[in-house]
Structure formats: C-alpha cells, structure tokens
Short mmCIF file of C-alpha atoms in Angstrom, two decimals:
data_model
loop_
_atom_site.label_atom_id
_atom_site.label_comp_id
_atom_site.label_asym_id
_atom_site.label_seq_id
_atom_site.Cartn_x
_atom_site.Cartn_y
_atom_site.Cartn_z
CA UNK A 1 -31.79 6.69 9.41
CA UNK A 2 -31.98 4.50 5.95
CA UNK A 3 -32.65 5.94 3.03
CA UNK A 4 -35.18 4.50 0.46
CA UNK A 5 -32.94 2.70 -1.75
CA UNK A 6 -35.06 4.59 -4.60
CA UNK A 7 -34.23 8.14 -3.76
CA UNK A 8 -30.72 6.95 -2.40
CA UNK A 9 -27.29 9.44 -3.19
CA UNK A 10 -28.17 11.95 -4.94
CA UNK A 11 -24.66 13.86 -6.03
CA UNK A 12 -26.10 16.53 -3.29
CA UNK A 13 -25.08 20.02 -2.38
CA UNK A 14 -21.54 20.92 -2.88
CA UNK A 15 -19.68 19.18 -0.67
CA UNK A 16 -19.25 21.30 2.54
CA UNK A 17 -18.42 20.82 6.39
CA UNK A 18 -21.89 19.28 6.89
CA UNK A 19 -20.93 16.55 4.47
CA UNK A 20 -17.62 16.30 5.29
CA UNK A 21 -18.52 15.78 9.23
CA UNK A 22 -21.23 13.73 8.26
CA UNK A 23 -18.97 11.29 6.30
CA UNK A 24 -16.26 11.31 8.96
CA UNK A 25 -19.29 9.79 11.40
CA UNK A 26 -20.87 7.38 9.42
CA UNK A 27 -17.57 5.79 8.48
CA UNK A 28 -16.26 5.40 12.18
CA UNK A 29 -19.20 4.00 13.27
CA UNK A 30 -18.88 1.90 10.51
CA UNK A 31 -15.36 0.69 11.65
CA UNK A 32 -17.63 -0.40 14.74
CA UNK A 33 -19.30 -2.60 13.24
CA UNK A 34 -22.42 -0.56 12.72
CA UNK A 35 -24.05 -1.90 9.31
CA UNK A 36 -26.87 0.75 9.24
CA UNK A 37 -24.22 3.41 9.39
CA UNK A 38 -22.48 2.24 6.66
CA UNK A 39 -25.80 1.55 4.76
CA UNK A 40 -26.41 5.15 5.22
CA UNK A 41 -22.97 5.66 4.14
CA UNK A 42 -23.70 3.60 0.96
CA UNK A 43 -26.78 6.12 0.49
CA UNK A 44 -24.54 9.24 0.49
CA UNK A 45 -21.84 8.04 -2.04
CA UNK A 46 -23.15 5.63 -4.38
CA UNK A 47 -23.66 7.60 -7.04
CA UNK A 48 -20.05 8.84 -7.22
CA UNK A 49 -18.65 5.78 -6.13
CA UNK A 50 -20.36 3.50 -8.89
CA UNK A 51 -20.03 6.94 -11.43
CA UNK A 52 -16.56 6.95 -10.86
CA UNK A 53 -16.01 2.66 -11.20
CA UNK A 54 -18.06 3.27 -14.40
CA UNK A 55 -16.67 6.08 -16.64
CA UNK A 56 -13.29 4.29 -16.13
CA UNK A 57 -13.93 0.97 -16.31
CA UNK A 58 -17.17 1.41 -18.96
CA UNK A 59 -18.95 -1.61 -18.75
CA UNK A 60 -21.70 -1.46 -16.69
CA UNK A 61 -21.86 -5.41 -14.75
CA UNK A 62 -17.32 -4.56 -14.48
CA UNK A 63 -18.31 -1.62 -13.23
CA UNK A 64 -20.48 -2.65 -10.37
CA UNK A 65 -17.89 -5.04 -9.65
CA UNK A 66 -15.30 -2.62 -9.25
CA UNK A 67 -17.54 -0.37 -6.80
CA UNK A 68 -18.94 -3.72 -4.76
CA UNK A 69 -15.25 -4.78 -4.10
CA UNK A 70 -14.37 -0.83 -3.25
CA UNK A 71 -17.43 -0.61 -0.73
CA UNK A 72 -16.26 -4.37 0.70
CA UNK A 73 -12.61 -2.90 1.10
CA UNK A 74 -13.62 0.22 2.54
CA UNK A 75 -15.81 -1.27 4.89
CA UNK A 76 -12.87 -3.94 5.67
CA UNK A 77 -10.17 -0.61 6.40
CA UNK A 78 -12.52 1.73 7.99
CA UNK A 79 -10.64 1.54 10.94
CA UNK A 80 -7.68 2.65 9.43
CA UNK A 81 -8.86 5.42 7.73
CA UNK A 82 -6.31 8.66 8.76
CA UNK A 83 -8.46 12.17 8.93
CA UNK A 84 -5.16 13.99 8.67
CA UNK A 85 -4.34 12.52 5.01
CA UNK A 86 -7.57 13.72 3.75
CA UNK A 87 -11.80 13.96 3.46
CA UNK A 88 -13.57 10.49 3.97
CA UNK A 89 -14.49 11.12 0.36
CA UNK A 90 -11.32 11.64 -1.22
CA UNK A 91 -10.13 8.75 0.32
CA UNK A 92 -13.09 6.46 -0.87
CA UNK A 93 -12.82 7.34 -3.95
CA UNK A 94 -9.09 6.87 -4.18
CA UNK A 95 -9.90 3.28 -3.50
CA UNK A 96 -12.37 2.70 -6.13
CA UNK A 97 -10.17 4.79 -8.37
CA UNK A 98 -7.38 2.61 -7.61
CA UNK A 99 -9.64 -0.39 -8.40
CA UNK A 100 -10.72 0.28 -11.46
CA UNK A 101 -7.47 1.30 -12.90
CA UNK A 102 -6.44 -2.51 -12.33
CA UNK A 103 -9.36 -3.42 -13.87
CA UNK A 104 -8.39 -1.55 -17.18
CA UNK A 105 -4.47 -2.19 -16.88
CA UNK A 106 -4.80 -5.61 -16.44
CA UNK A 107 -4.15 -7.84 -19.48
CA UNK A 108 -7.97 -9.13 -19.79
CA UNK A 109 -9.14 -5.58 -20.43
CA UNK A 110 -5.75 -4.74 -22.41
CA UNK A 111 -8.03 -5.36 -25.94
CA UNK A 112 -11.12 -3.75 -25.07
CA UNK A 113 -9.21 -0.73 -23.62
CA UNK A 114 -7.21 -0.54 -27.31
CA UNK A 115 -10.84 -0.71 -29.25
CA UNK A 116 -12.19 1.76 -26.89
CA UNK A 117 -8.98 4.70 -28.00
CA UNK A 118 -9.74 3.65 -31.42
CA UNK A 119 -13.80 4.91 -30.68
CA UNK A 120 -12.29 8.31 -28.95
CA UNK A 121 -10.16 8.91 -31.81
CA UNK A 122 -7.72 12.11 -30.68
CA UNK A 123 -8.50 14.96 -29.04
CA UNK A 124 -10.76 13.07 -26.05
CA UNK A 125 -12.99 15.61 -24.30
CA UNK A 126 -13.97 15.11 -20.94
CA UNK A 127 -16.98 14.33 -21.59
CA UNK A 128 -17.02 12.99 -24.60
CA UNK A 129 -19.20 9.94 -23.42
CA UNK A 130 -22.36 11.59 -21.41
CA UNK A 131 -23.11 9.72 -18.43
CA UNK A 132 -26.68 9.78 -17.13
CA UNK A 133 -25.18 11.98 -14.50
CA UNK A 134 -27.64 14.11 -12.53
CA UNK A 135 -27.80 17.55 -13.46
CA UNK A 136 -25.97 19.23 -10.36
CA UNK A 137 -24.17 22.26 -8.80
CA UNK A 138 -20.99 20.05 -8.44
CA UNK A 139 -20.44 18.50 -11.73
CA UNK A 140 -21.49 22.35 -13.58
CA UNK A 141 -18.13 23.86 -11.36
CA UNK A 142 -16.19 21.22 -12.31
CA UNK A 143 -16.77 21.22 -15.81
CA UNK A 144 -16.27 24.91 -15.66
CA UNK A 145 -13.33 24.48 -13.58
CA UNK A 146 -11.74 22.11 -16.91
CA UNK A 147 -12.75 25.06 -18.91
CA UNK A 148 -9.85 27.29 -17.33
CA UNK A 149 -7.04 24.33 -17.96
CA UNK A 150 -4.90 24.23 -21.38
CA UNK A 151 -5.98 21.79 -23.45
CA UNK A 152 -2.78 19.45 -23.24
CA UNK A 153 -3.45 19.95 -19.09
CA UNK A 154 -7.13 19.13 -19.41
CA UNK A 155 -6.30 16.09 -22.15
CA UNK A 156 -3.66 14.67 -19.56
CA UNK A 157 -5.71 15.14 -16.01
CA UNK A 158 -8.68 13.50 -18.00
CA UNK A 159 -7.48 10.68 -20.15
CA UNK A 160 -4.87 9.52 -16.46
CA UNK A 161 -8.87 10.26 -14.32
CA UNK A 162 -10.88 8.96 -16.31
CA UNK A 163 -9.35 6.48 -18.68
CA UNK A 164 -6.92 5.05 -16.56
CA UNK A 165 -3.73 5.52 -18.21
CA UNK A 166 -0.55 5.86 -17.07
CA UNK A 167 1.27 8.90 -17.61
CA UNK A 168 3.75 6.68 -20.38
CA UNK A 169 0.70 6.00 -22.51
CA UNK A 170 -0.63 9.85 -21.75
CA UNK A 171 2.92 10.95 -22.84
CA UNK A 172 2.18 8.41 -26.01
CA UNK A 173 -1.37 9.09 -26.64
CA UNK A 174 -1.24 12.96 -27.21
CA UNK A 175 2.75 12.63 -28.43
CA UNK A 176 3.77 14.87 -25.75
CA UNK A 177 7.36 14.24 -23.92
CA UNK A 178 6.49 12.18 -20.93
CA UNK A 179 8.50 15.13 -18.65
CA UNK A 180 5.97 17.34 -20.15
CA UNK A 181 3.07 15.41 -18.94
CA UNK A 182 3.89 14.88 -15.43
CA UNK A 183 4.32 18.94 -15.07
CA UNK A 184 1.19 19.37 -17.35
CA UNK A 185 -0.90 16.71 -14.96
CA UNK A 186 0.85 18.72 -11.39
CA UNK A 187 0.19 22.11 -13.47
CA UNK A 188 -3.44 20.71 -14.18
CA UNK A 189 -4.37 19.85 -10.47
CA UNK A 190 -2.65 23.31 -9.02
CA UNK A 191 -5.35 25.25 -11.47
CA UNK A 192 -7.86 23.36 -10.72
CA UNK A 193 -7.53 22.94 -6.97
CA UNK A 194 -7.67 26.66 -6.71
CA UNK A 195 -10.09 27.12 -9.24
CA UNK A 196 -12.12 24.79 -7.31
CA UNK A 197 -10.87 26.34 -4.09
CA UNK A 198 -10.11 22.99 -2.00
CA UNK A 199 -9.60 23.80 1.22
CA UNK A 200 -6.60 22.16 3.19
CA UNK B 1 14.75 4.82 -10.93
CA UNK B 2 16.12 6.31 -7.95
CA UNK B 3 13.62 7.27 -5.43
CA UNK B 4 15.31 10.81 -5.59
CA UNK B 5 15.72 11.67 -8.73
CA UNK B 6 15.65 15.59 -8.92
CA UNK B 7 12.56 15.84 -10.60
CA UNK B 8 10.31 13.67 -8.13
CA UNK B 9 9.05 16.25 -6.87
CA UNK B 10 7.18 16.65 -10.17
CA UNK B 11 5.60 12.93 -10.13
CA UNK B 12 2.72 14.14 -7.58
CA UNK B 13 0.55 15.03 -9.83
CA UNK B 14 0.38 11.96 -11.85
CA UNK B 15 0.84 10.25 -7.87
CA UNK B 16 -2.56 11.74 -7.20
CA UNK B 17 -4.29 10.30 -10.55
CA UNK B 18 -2.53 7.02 -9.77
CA UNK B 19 -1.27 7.60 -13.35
CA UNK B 20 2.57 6.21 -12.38
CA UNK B 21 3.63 2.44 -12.66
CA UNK B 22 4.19 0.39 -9.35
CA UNK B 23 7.04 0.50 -8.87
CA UNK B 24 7.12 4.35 -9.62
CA UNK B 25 4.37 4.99 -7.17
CA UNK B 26 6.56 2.66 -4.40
CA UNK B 27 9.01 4.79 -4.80
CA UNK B 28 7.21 8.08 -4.68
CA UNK B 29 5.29 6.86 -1.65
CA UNK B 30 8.85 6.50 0.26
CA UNK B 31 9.43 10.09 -0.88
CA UNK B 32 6.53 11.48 0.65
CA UNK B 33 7.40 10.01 4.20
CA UNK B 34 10.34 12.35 3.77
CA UNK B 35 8.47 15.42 1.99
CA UNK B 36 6.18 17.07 3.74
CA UNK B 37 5.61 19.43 0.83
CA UNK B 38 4.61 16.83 -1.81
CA UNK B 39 2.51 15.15 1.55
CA UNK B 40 0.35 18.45 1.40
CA UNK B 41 0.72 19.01 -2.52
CA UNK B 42 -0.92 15.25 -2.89
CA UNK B 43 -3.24 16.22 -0.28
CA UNK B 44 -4.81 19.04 -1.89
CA UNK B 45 -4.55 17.24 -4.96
CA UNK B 46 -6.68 14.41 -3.98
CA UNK B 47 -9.33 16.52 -2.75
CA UNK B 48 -9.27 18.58 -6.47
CA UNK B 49 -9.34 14.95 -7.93
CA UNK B 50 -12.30 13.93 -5.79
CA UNK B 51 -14.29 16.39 -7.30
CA UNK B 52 -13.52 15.16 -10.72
CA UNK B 53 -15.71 12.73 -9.45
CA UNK B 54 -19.14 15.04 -9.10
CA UNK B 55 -18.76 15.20 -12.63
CA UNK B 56 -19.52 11.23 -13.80
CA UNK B 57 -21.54 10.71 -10.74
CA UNK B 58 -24.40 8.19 -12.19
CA UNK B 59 -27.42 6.42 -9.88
CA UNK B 60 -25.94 2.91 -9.45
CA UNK B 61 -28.50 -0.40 -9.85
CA UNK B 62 -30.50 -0.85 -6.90
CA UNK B 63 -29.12 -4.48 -6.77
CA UNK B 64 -25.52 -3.08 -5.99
CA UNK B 65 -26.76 -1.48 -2.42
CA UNK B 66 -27.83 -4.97 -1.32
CA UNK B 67 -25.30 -6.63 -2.94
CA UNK B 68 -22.86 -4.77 -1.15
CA UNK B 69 -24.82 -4.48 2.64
CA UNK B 70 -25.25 -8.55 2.03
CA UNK B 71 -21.46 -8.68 1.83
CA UNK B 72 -20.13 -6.84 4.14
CA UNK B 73 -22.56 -8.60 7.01
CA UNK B 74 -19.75 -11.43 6.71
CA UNK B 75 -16.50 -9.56 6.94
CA UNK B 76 -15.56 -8.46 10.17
CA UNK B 77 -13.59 -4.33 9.66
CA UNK B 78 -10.43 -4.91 10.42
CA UNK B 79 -8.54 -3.36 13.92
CA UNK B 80 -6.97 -0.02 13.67
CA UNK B 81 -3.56 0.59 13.85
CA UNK B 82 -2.96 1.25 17.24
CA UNK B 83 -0.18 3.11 18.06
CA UNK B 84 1.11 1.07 21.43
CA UNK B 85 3.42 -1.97 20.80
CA UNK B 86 2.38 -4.27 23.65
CA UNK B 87 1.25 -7.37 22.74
CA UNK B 88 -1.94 -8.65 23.91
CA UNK B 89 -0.84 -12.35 25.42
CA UNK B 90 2.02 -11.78 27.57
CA UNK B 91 3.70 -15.17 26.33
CA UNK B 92 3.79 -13.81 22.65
CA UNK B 93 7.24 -12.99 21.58
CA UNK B 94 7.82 -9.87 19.54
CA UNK B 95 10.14 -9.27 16.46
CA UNK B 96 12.32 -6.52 15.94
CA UNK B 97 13.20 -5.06 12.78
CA UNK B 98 16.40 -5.75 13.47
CA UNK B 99 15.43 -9.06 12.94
CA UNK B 100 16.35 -10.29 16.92
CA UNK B 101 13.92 -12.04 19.26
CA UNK B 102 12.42 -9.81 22.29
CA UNK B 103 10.62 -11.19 24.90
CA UNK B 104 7.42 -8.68 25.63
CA UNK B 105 8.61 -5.58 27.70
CA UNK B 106 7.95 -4.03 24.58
CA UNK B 107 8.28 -0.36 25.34
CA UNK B 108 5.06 1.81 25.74
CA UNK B 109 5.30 4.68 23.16
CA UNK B 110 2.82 6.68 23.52
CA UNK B 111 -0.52 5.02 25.43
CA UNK B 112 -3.47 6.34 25.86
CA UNK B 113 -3.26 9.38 23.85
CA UNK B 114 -1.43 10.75 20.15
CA UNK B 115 2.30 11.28 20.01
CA UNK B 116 2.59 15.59 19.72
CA UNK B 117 3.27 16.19 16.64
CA UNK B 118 6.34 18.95 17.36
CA UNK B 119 8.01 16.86 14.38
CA UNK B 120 5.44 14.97 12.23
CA UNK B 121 8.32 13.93 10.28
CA UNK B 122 9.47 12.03 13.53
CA UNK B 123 6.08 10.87 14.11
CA UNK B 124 5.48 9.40 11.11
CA UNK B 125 8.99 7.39 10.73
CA UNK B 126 7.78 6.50 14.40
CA UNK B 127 4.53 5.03 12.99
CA UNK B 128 6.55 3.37 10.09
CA UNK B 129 8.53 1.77 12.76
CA UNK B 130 5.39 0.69 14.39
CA UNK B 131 3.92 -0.61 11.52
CA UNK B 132 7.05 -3.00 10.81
CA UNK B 133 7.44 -4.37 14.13
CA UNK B 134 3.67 -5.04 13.75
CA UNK B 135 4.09 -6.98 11.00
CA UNK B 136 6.71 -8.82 12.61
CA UNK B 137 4.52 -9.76 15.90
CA UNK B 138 2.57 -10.80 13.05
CA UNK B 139 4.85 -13.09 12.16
CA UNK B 140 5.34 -14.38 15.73
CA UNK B 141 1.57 -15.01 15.98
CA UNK B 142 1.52 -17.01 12.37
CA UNK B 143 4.57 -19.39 14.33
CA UNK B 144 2.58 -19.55 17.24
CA UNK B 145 -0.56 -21.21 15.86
CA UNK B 146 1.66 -23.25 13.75
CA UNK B 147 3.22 -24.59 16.79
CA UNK B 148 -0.09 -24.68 18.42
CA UNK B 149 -1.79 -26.63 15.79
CA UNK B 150 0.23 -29.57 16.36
CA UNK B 151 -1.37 -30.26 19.71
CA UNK B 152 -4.70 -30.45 18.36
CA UNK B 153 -4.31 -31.37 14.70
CA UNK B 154 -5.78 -34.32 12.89
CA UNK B 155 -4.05 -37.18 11.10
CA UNK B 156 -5.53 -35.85 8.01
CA UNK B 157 -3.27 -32.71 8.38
CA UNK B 158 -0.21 -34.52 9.01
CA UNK B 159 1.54 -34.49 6.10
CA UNK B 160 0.25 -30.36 5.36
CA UNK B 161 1.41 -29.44 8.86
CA UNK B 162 4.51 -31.19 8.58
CA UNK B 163 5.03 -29.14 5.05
CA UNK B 164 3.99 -25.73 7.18
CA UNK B 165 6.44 -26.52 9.93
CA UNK B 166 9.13 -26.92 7.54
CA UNK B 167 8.08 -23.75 6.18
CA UNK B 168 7.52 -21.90 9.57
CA UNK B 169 11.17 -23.29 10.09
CA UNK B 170 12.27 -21.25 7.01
CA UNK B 171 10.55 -17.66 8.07
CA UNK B 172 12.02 -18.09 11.32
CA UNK B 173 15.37 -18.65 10.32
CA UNK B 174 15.04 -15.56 7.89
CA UNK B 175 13.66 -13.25 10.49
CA UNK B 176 16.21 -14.10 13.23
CA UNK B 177 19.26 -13.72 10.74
CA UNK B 178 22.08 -11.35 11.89
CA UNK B 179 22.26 -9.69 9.05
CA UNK B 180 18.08 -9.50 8.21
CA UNK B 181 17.39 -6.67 6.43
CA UNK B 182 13.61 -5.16 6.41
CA UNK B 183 11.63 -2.96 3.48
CA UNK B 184 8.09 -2.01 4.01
CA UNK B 185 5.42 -0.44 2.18
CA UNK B 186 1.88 -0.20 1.99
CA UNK B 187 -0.07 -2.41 -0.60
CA UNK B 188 -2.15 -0.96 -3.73
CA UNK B 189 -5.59 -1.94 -2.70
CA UNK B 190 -5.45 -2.65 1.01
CA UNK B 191 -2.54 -3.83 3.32
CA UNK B 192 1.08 -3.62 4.18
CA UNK B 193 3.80 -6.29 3.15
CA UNK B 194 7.69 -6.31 4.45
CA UNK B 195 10.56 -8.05 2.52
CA UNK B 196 12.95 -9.25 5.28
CA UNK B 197 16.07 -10.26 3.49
CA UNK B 198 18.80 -12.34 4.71
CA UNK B 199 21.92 -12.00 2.04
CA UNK B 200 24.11 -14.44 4.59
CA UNK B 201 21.42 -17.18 3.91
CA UNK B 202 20.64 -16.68 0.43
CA UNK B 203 16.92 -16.24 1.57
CA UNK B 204 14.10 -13.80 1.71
CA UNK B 205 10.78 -13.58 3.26
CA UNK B 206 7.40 -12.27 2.07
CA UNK B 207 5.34 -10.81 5.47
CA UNK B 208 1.77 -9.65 4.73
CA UNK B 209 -0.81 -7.54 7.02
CA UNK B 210 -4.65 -6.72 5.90
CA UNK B 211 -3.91 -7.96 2.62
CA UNK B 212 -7.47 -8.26 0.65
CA UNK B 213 -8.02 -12.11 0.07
CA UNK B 214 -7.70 -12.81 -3.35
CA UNK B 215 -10.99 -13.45 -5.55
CA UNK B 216 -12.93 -16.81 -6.63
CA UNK B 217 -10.28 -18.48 -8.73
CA UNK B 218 -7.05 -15.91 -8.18
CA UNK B 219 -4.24 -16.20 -6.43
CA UNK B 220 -1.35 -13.20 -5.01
CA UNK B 221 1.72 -14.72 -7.01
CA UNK B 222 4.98 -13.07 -5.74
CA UNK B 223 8.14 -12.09 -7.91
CA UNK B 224 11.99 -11.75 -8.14
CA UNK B 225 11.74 -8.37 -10.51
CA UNK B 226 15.41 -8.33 -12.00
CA UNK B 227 17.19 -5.00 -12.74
CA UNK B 228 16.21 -4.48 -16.56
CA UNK B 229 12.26 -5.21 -15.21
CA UNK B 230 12.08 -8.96 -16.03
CA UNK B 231 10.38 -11.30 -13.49
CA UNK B 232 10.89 -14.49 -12.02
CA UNK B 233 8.15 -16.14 -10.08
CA UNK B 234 9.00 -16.63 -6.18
CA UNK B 235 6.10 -18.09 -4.77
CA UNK B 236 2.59 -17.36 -3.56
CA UNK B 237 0.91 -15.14 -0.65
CA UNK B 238 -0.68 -17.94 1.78
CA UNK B 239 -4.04 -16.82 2.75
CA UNK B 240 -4.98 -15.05 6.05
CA UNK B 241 -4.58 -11.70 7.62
CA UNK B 242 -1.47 -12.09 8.38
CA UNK B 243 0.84 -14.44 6.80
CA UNK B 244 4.65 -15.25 6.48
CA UNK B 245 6.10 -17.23 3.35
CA UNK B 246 9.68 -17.78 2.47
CA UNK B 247 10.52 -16.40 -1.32
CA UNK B 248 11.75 -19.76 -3.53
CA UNK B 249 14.76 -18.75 -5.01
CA UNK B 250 17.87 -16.65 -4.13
CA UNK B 251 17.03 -12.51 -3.71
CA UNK B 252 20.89 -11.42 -4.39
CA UNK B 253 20.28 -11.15 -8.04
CA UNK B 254 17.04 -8.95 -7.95
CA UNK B 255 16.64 -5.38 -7.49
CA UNK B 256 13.15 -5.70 -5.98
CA UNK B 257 9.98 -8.33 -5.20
CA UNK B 258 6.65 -7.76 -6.43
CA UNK B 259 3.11 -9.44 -5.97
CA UNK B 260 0.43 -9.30 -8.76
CA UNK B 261 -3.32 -11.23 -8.89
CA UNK B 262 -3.31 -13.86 -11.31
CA UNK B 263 -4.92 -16.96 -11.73
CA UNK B 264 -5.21 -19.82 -9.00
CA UNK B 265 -2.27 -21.70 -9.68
CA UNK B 266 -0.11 -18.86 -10.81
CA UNK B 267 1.45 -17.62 -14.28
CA UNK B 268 4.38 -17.75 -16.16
CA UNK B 269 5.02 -13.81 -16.30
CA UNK B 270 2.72 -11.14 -14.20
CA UNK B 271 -0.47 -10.51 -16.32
CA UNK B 272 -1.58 -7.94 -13.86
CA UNK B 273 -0.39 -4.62 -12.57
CA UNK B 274 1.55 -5.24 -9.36
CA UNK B 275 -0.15 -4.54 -6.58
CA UNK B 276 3.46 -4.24 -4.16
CA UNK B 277 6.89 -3.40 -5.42
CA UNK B 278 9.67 -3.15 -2.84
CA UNK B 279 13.00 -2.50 -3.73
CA UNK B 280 15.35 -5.26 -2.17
#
C-alpha cells in the first residue's frame, strides 16, 4: 500500500469522489490506530499540506514545523473528524491553515512578517512568489478561477489565504473600509466556489 | 462585539480564511450553531478555500514523512465523541451543567445508532450539551485520580499532592455552586475548554478536553480579558487530556477568559494569538 517516499503526493487529478472516498478511508482507519493508513495518507496530501504551511509561513525548516505539528494533530483528532462539516481535505488543511496563521501572528514572527510586506510592496499578486509547485490541472483552474474575481476580491481572499492576515490588517493593507473587506472576502469565495463548482 | 450584530452574517467569509481575531471567530462559531445558512455558506466556502491550496502545493523534504510517521507511533488518536452519556465505571459520578452532582443513571440518548436529524438544529445543541457534560465527567475523573492517588502516593509527592488536593478542593467547590454558570467552545488548534463560573463565590474554573500539549519550553497561560481588551493573567492549563484548574483572581470584572501559548513560566501580557476566548 506505501508509496515510495520519492514519487510520494503528487497534487494528482482534480480532486473527485475517488479521492474524496479514498481520503475518508485512510483517515478512519487511521483513527484506528492503523499507521500504514495514515502513511498512505501522508503520501496523498503532503504536497498540499507542506505547500500550504509554506507559502504562508515562508521559511522552509518553520514551515515543516507547521505541517509536522498539523499531521501530529490530525492524526491525534482523527476520530473526531465530522463527514457532515466537510471533505477530509478541507478539513486537513483547515488545520494546517490554522497553524500557520499562529505561526505568522504570533509576536516572534511579528518582524519578519513586517519585512516580508515591505518585499511585496502593494498590489500583491497571488503568485507573486512562484513556488516549485508541480505543473497541474488543479492549480491551472484555480489560478484561472482568481482570474474571474475583482482585483480588491482577489487582493483580500489572497493576502487573508495566503499571508495570514486578518481582515483589520487586509482592511489596512489595501486602505479599504474593513466592512468592505469582509463582503469583498464572502463576495470572493461565492465567485469562486461556483467558478470552481464545489459541490455541497 | 455582540455575537449578533446585524451584519454577522457577513463575517463567514473572512470565518472561512480564519482571517477574524479570536475572539471574533468565538463569537461567530456560536452563531453558526444557530445558523444553518452561514453552517452551509462556511461549508462550501471551505471546500473553495481548499482548493486555493492546489495552487502552492510544493513536494515537501523527504525527512518530513518520517519525521512525522516517527511521531505519531507515540501518540495514541484520541476517542471519538461518542454520542451516549454513560459513564464507563459505574462508581464515577457525573456533572451536570447545571453544575449539581448525579450519581450515574445518566440517561441513554441515543445508543447504538445517530439521533434523526428531523431538526439538526436540535441535534446539534443536543451534541453541545453532550459535549459539556463530557467535559464535566471529565472533571469528575481528574477528582477521582486525585483522590485515588493518595492511596498509593509517595512521600516525595506529599507536599505536591497536598497542593493538588487543595486545588481539586477549589474545582469542586466551583462546579457544585448553585449558581455555576457554564460557557463552552471549541479550541483553535484541537480541543474543547468550558468556563464554569460561580459569581456567589467570586471564583471561576478553567475545564479542558483534547487540548494539544503544549511544546518543548511553552506553556497554555490563561487570562481575565477585561472589557476594553486588556488582560490579566489567571493562571496556567495543567497538563493532561483532561484537566480542571481554578482561575486566580475574581471573574466579576472581566467580560471573557482567554488562553494563549507562551513561554514555560508564563508572560506578563499574551504574546500569542489566543487560542480560546469565551465570553464570561
């Protein structure tokens, strides 16, 4: 069942019900006990897990951190995962997310996160810092999903995603009202939900 | 800062990015366990956010895969919920929310199979409910191996146990107060806590469930956060998966208690974002 470590999580096909099902098994097996399951688990969402961990976070070693202490935690609350709030995935990454957002908002990381707005200047694009992500399906329809939000939605989703900030220093960062930004991130994730076509 | 403000429903899109505050996010969390159209807004919005992910996904170090498969070989998953309150020794007393003492003809709820979800709104203030009184038999089991300890403890643990019991004696004079008041809420990061409140006694205490242990060298400091946001500290989380402590200091003048990770030993003011913020 193991993967070789070498070839391990690719991004993969866009996520369908194979995936999905797939997930939903490996992780209750995992809540068994079953370390092989969640090694194979591991295999299927490293990439996205330690991705994710490092475009917020940034620095590499912090970054592994962040997705060791998310794969300990969600190995820890397996159990208590609730298939009716959501896709194995989602909520996975939702705890790494989570993760490395403390990472940046805490007070250690307060300095380098300043520096690091200074490098982006205004007017952050999504990807204005090119991971070595793997050329795939997903990541093409969700860049061309961005494509189809307003600028001040696409600014918002990404700098709250992907930097970490809270919708105060959003509000701050691109001098936009702060009651503007919370409808601009909601009117952000309606477009690109359906853009994306997330099923419910 | 009320938890319904007109425009909450608004917040679930910076909800999903986990773009609000702590305290913000507390409060929108007890919204949604009243909303079931901001439940399925932050539903859908979570799986549109998820695929923000695709988009950074990067091959992480080999050395992180058996990093993480050496760790996890020494942490045991922890139980899931289950949704029958009968405790499993028949001698263990359970704890109401109400705050009273029940012996353990705790009623069955729904055993064996899933509660039918003709009201999910029902359900899930049911499962709340559950989760509380969970806590609570929590509670009763932390008393219960303090008492037990002392039949088997060493001299060396005299003088700690004697401190504990003291302690234990605290918690259990909060939880059984007439006028005990619970909040509950789910942690940021893994966990539920409860605030039991006694405003007869002056007193408050801190209850913890699946709470991750704190790293090498941190600690879970608790606070008093006042009205106008400023914070007093009230103590510390004690270690373990389930765990009891009595807040120092009076909770009538704060609006809410919070827990953040600092530093073993603790800090003068929170240098972290909270992790739990309950209004009180």
């Amino acid at each position: 069942m193991r993967m070789d470590p070498s070839t391990s999580s690719p991004p993969g096909p866009v996520p369908g019900g194979d995936e999905v099902a797939e997930l939903a098994t490996l992780l209750t097996r995992s809540s068994r006990g079953d370390e092989a399951a969640f090694a194979t688990l591991y295999d299927r969402t490293s990439s996205r897990v330690y991705g994710l961990a490092r475009r917020v976070v940034r620095d590499p070693a912090q970054a592994e951190e962040v997705a060791q202490e998310a794969y300990l935690e969600i190995w820890r609350q397996s159990a208590r995962y609730d298939g009716s709030r959501g896709s194995v995935l989602g909520w996975m990454l939702t705890i790494v997310h989570r993760r490395a957002v403390d990472r940046v908002r805490s007070s250690e990381s307060s300095r380098e996160r300043d520096t690091r707005f200074a490098i982006l200047g205004d007017g952050p694009e999504y990807d204005v810092v090119e991971e070595a992500v793997t050329a795939s399906i997903d990541a093409a329809r969700v860049r061309k999903a961005l494509t189809t939000l307003t600028d001040v939605q696409r600014e918002a989703l990404t700098l709250a995603y992907y930097g970490g900030y809270t919708h105060r220093e959003v509000s701050e960062l691109l001098d936009v009202p702060l009651g503007t930004i919370k409808t601009r991130m909601r009117d952000g994730l309606i477009r690109l939900r359906d853009t994306l076509g997330v099923e419910l | 800062m009320t938890s319904d403000s007109p425009d909450i429903h608004t917040m679930s899109g910076a909800y999903a990015l986990d773009a609000l505050e702590a305290a913000e996010a507390a409060a929108f969390e007890r919204h949604l366990e009243s909303c079931e159209a901001c439940r399925d807004e932050v539903r859908s919005f979570r799986e549109a956010v998820t695929s923000l992910g695709d988009d950074v996904a990067a091959p992480a170090p080999d050395r992180l895969r058996a990093s993480v498969l050496a760790s996890i070989g020494a942490v045991r998953p922890l139980p899931p919920v289950v949704p029958v309150d009968v405790p499993s020794d028949p001698a263990e007393a359970s704890v109401t929310p109400s705050g009273s003492v029940t012996p353990s003809s705790a009623p069955l709820q729904s055993i064996g199979g899933k509660a039918l979800p003709q009201d999910e709104l029902a359900v899930r203030r049911e499962a709340r409910g559950r989760r509380t009184t969970r806590l609570l038999q929590a509670v009763a089991a932390v008393l219960a191996v303090v008492a037990g300890a002392t039949l088997w403890h060493s001299v060396s643990l005299d003088r700690q146990l004697t401190a504990v019991s003291a302690a234990a004696a605290d918690v259990t004079s909060v939880l059984t107060a007439p006028d005990a008041t619970t909040v509950s809420s789910p942690v940021s990061g893994g966990g539920r806590a409860a605030v039991v409140v006694s405003k007869g006694q002056g007193r408050a205490v801190l209850v913890t469930d699946g709470l991750t242990p704190a790293p090498a060298g941190k600690t879970w400091q608790i606070w008093y956060i006042g009205a106008s946001g400023t914070a007093a500290p009230a103590g510390f989380v004690p270690a373990g998966e389930q765990a009891a402590v009595a807040l120092v200091g009076d909770p009538a003048t704060a609006a809410a208690v919070g827990v953040t990770l600092e530093p073993s030993g603790g800090s003068a003011q929170p240098t972290t974002r909270p992790v739990l913020a309950v209004k009180v």
